[in-house]
GROMACS .gro file of N, CA and C in nm:
model
  204
    1UNK      N    1  12.905 -12.683 -10.921
    1UNK     CA    2  12.801 -12.783 -10.911
    1UNK      C    3  12.695 -12.735 -10.810
    2UNK      N    4  12.572 -12.737 -10.851
    2UNK     CA    5  12.464 -12.693 -10.763
    2UNK      C    6  12.430 -12.800 -10.662
    3UNK      N    7  12.394 -12.756 -10.544
    3UNK     CA    8  12.352 -12.848 -10.440
    3UNK      C    9  12.203 -12.874 -10.453
    4UNK      N   10  12.164 -12.999 -10.445
    4UNK     CA   11  12.022 -13.032 -10.456
    4UNK      C   12  11.951 -12.998 -10.325
    5UNK      N   13  11.831 -12.946 -10.337
    5UNK     CA   14  11.750 -12.922 -10.219
    5UNK      C   15  11.692 -13.053 -10.169
    6UNK      N   16  11.676 -13.060 -10.039
    6UNK     CA   17  11.612 -13.179  -9.983
    6UNK      C   18  11.465 -13.181 -10.022
    7UNK      N   19  11.409 -13.296 -10.018
    7UNK     CA   20  11.269 -13.317 -10.049
    7UNK      C   21  11.182 -13.233  -9.955
    8UNK      N   22  11.085 -13.160 -10.009
    8UNK     CA   23  11.001 -13.073  -9.926
    8UNK      C   24  10.916 -13.153  -9.827
    9UNK      N   25  10.876 -13.275  -9.865
    9UNK     CA   26  10.801 -13.359  -9.771
    9UNK      C   27  10.888 -13.396  -9.652
   10UNK      N   28  11.013 -13.427  -9.678
   10UNK     CA   29  11.107 -13.462  -9.570
   10UNK      C   30  11.128 -13.343  -9.477
   11UNK      N   31  11.145 -13.225  -9.536
   11UNK     CA   32  11.163 -13.104  -9.454
   11UNK      C   33  11.040 -13.078  -9.367
   12UNK      N   34  10.921 -13.097  -9.424
   12UNK     CA   35  10.798 -13.075  -9.347
   12UNK      C   36  10.789 -13.174  -9.232
   13UNK      N   37  10.824 -13.301  -9.257
   13UNK     CA   38  10.823 -13.403  -9.151
   13UNK      C   39  10.919 -13.364  -9.038
   14UNK      N   40  11.041 -13.325  -9.074
   14UNK     CA   41  11.142 -13.291  -8.972
   14UNK      C   42  11.099 -13.169  -8.893
   15UNK      N   43  11.045 -13.068  -8.958
   15UNK     CA   44  10.998 -12.948  -8.886
   15UNK      C   45  10.884 -12.984  -8.791
   16UNK      N   46  10.791 -13.067  -8.836
   16UNK     CA   47  10.682 -13.111  -8.750
   16UNK      C   48  10.734 -13.191  -8.632
   17UNK      N   49  10.832 -13.277  -8.657
   17UNK     CA   50  10.892 -13.357  -8.551
   17UNK      C   51  10.954 -13.267  -8.444
   18UNK      N   52  11.028 -13.166  -8.489
   18UNK     CA   53  11.093 -13.075  -8.395
   18UNK      C   54  10.992 -13.000  -8.309
   19UNK      N   55  10.882 -12.958  -8.368
   19UNK     CA   56  10.777 -12.890  -8.293
   19UNK      C   57  10.714 -12.986  -8.193
   20UNK      N   58  10.685 -13.109  -8.238
   20UNK     CA   59  10.622 -13.207  -8.151
   20UNK      C   60  10.708 -13.247  -8.034
   21UNK      N   61  10.836 -13.268  -8.057
   21UNK     CA   62  10.925 -13.311  -7.950
   21UNK      C   63  10.948 -13.199  -7.848
   22UNK      N   64  10.926 -13.076  -7.890
   22UNK     CA   65  10.937 -12.963  -7.798
   22UNK      C   66  10.808 -12.938  -7.721
   23UNK      N   67  10.705 -13.020  -7.748
   23UNK     CA   68  10.581 -13.012  -7.672
   23UNK      C   69  10.483 -12.906  -7.717
   24UNK      N   70  10.504 -12.852  -7.835
   24UNK     CA   71  10.413 -12.749  -7.884
   24UNK      C   72  10.293 -12.812  -7.953
   25UNK      N   73  10.187 -12.736  -7.965
   25UNK     CA   74  10.060 -12.786  -8.021
   25UNK      C   75  10.067 -12.801  -8.172
   26UNK      N   76   9.981 -12.885  -8.225
   26UNK     CA   77   9.980 -12.911  -8.369
   26UNK      C   78   9.923 -12.794  -8.449
   27UNK      N   79   9.864 -12.697  -8.384
   27UNK     CA   80   9.809 -12.584  -8.459
   27UNK      C   81   9.918 -12.488  -8.507
   28UNK      N   82  10.045 -12.521  -8.484
   28UNK     CA   83  10.157 -12.443  -8.535
   28UNK      C   84  10.195 -12.484  -8.678
   29UNK      N   85  10.118 -12.573  -8.737
   29UNK     CA   86  10.146 -12.621  -8.872
   29UNK      C   87  10.138 -12.505  -8.971
   30UNK      N   88  10.246 -12.481  -9.046
   30UNK     CA   89  10.246 -12.367  -9.139
   30UNK      C   90  10.182 -12.397  -9.274
   31UNK      N   91  10.139 -12.520  -9.297
   31UNK     CA   92  10.085 -12.559  -9.428
   31UNK      C   93   9.933 -12.563  -9.425
   32UNK      N   94   9.872 -12.544  -9.540
   32UNK     CA   95   9.726 -12.546  -9.552
   32UNK      C   96   9.673 -12.687  -9.522
   33UNK      N   97   9.558 -12.692  -9.457
   33UNK     CA   98   9.498 -12.821  -9.420
   33UNK      C   99   9.471 -12.906  -9.544
   34UNK      N  100   9.499 -13.036  -9.530
   34UNK     CA  101   9.468 -13.130  -9.635
   34UNK      C  102   9.573 -13.143  -9.745
   35UNK      N  103   9.678 -13.064  -9.740
   35UNK     CA  104   9.782 -13.073  -9.842
   35UNK      C  105   9.881 -13.184  -9.804
   36UNK      N  106   9.954 -13.236  -9.902
   36UNK     CA  107  10.054 -13.339  -9.870
   36UNK      C  108  10.159 -13.290  -9.769
   37UNK      N  109  10.199 -13.164  -9.779
   37UNK     CA  110  10.297 -13.110  -9.684
   37UNK      C  111  10.238 -13.102  -9.543
   38UNK      N  112  10.112 -13.069  -9.535
   38UNK     CA  113  10.044 -13.065  -9.405
   38UNK      C  114  10.039 -13.204  -9.343
   39UNK      N  115  10.007 -13.304  -9.424
   39UNK     CA  116  10.002 -13.441  -9.372
   39UNK      C  117  10.138 -13.489  -9.324
   40UNK      N  118  10.244 -13.456  -9.397
   40UNK     CA  119  10.379 -13.494  -9.355
   40UNK      C  120  10.419 -13.422  -9.227
   41UNK      N  121  10.383 -13.293  -9.218
   41UNK     CA  122  10.415 -13.215  -9.099
   41UNK      C  123  10.345 -13.275  -8.977
   42UNK      N  124  10.217 -13.309  -8.991
   42UNK     CA  125  10.141 -13.368  -8.881
   42UNK      C  126  10.197 -13.505  -8.844
   43UNK      N  127  10.237 -13.583  -8.943
   43UNK     CA  128  10.297 -13.713  -8.916
   43UNK      C  129  10.426 -13.698  -8.835
   44UNK      N  130  10.507 -13.600  -8.872
   44UNK     CA  131  10.629 -13.571  -8.796
   44UNK      C  132  10.598 -13.522  -8.656
   45UNK      N  133  10.496 -13.436  -8.646
   45UNK     CA  134  10.456 -13.383  -8.515
   45UNK      C  135  10.411 -13.497  -8.423
   46UNK      N  136  10.331 -13.590  -8.477
   46UNK     CA  137  10.283 -13.702  -8.395
   46UNK      C  138  10.399 -13.789  -8.348
   47UNK      N  139  10.495 -13.814  -8.435
   47UNK     CA  140  10.610 -13.895  -8.395
   47UNK      C  141  10.693 -13.822  -8.290
   48UNK      N  142  10.707 -13.691  -8.306
   48UNK     CA  143  10.780 -13.611  -8.207
   48UNK      C  144  10.711 -13.613  -8.071
   49UNK      N  145  10.579 -13.600  -8.071
   49UNK     CA  146  10.504 -13.605  -7.945
   49UNK      C  147  10.517 -13.742  -7.880
   50UNK      N  148  10.510 -13.848  -7.960
   50UNK     CA  149  10.527 -13.983  -7.906
   50UNK      C  150  10.663 -13.998  -7.840
   51UNK      N  151  10.766 -13.948  -7.906
   51UNK     CA  152  10.901 -13.958  -7.850
   51UNK      C  153  10.913 -13.877  -7.722
   52UNK      N  154  10.850 -13.761  -7.718
   52UNK     CA  155  10.854 -13.680  -7.596
   52UNK      C  156  10.783 -13.752  -7.482
   53UNK      N  157  10.668 -13.810  -7.510
   53UNK     CA  158  10.593 -13.881  -7.407
   53UNK      C  159  10.667 -14.005  -7.357
   54UNK      N  160  10.748 -14.066  -7.446
   54UNK     CA  161  10.825 -14.182  -7.406
   54UNK      C  162  10.951 -14.144  -7.330
   55UNK      N  163  10.978 -14.017  -7.318
   55UNK     CA  164  11.089 -13.970  -7.236
   55UNK      C  165  11.223 -13.959  -7.306
   56UNK      N  166  11.222 -13.953  -7.439
   56UNK     CA  167  11.349 -13.937  -7.510
   56UNK      C  168  11.410 -13.803  -7.474
   57UNK      N  169  11.542 -13.799  -7.458
   57UNK     CA  170  11.607 -13.672  -7.427
   57UNK      C  171  11.643 -13.599  -7.556
   58UNK      N  172  11.694 -13.479  -7.544
   58UNK     CA  173  11.721 -13.393  -7.659
   58UNK      C  174  11.823 -13.454  -7.753
   59UNK      N  175  11.931 -13.510  -7.699
   59UNK     CA  176  12.034 -13.564  -7.787
   59UNK      C  177  11.984 -13.687  -7.864
   60UNK      N  178  11.901 -13.768  -7.802
   60UNK     CA  179  11.844 -13.882  -7.872
   60UNK      C  180  11.755 -13.836  -7.987
   61UNK      N  181  11.675 -13.734  -7.963
   61UNK     CA  182  11.588 -13.680  -8.067
   61UNK      C  183  11.668 -13.619  -8.182
   62UNK      N  184  11.777 -13.551  -8.150
   62UNK     CA  185  11.861 -13.493  -8.254
   62UNK      C  186  11.923 -13.602  -8.341
   63UNK      N  187  11.966 -13.710  -8.278
   63UNK     CA  188  12.023 -13.821  -8.354
   63UNK      C  189  11.916 -13.884  -8.444
   64UNK      N  190  11.795 -13.891  -8.394
   64UNK     CA  191  11.686 -13.950  -8.473
   64UNK      C  192  11.656 -13.864  -8.594
   65UNK      N  193  11.653 -13.732  -8.576
   65UNK     CA  194  11.625 -13.641  -8.687
   65UNK      C  195  11.734 -13.652  -8.794
   66UNK      N  196  11.858 -13.664  -8.753
   66UNK     CA  197  11.967 -13.676  -8.849
   66UNK      C  198  11.955 -13.804  -8.930
   67UNK      N  199  11.910 -13.912  -8.865
   67UNK     CA  200  11.902 -14.041  -8.934
   67UNK      C  201  11.777 -14.056  -9.021
   68UNK      N  202  11.679 -13.970  -9.002
   68UNK     CA  203  11.553 -13.981  -9.078
   68UNK      C  204  11.576 -13.945  -9.222
   0.00000   0.00000   0.00000
């Protein structure tokens, strides 16, 4: 039985979140500007930055990524 791949939008969001929570800049986005994947990545990055600014620790962020 083949394993289904996760949704590419979800993967882009999670990758953006991980970059944002680590405090890196949004210009690390690997997707072309204006694409749906780019928008999801930026949305994840913004949420990650918000969580970092609110003082969430690493384990809390990891739990959040798993539940997303």
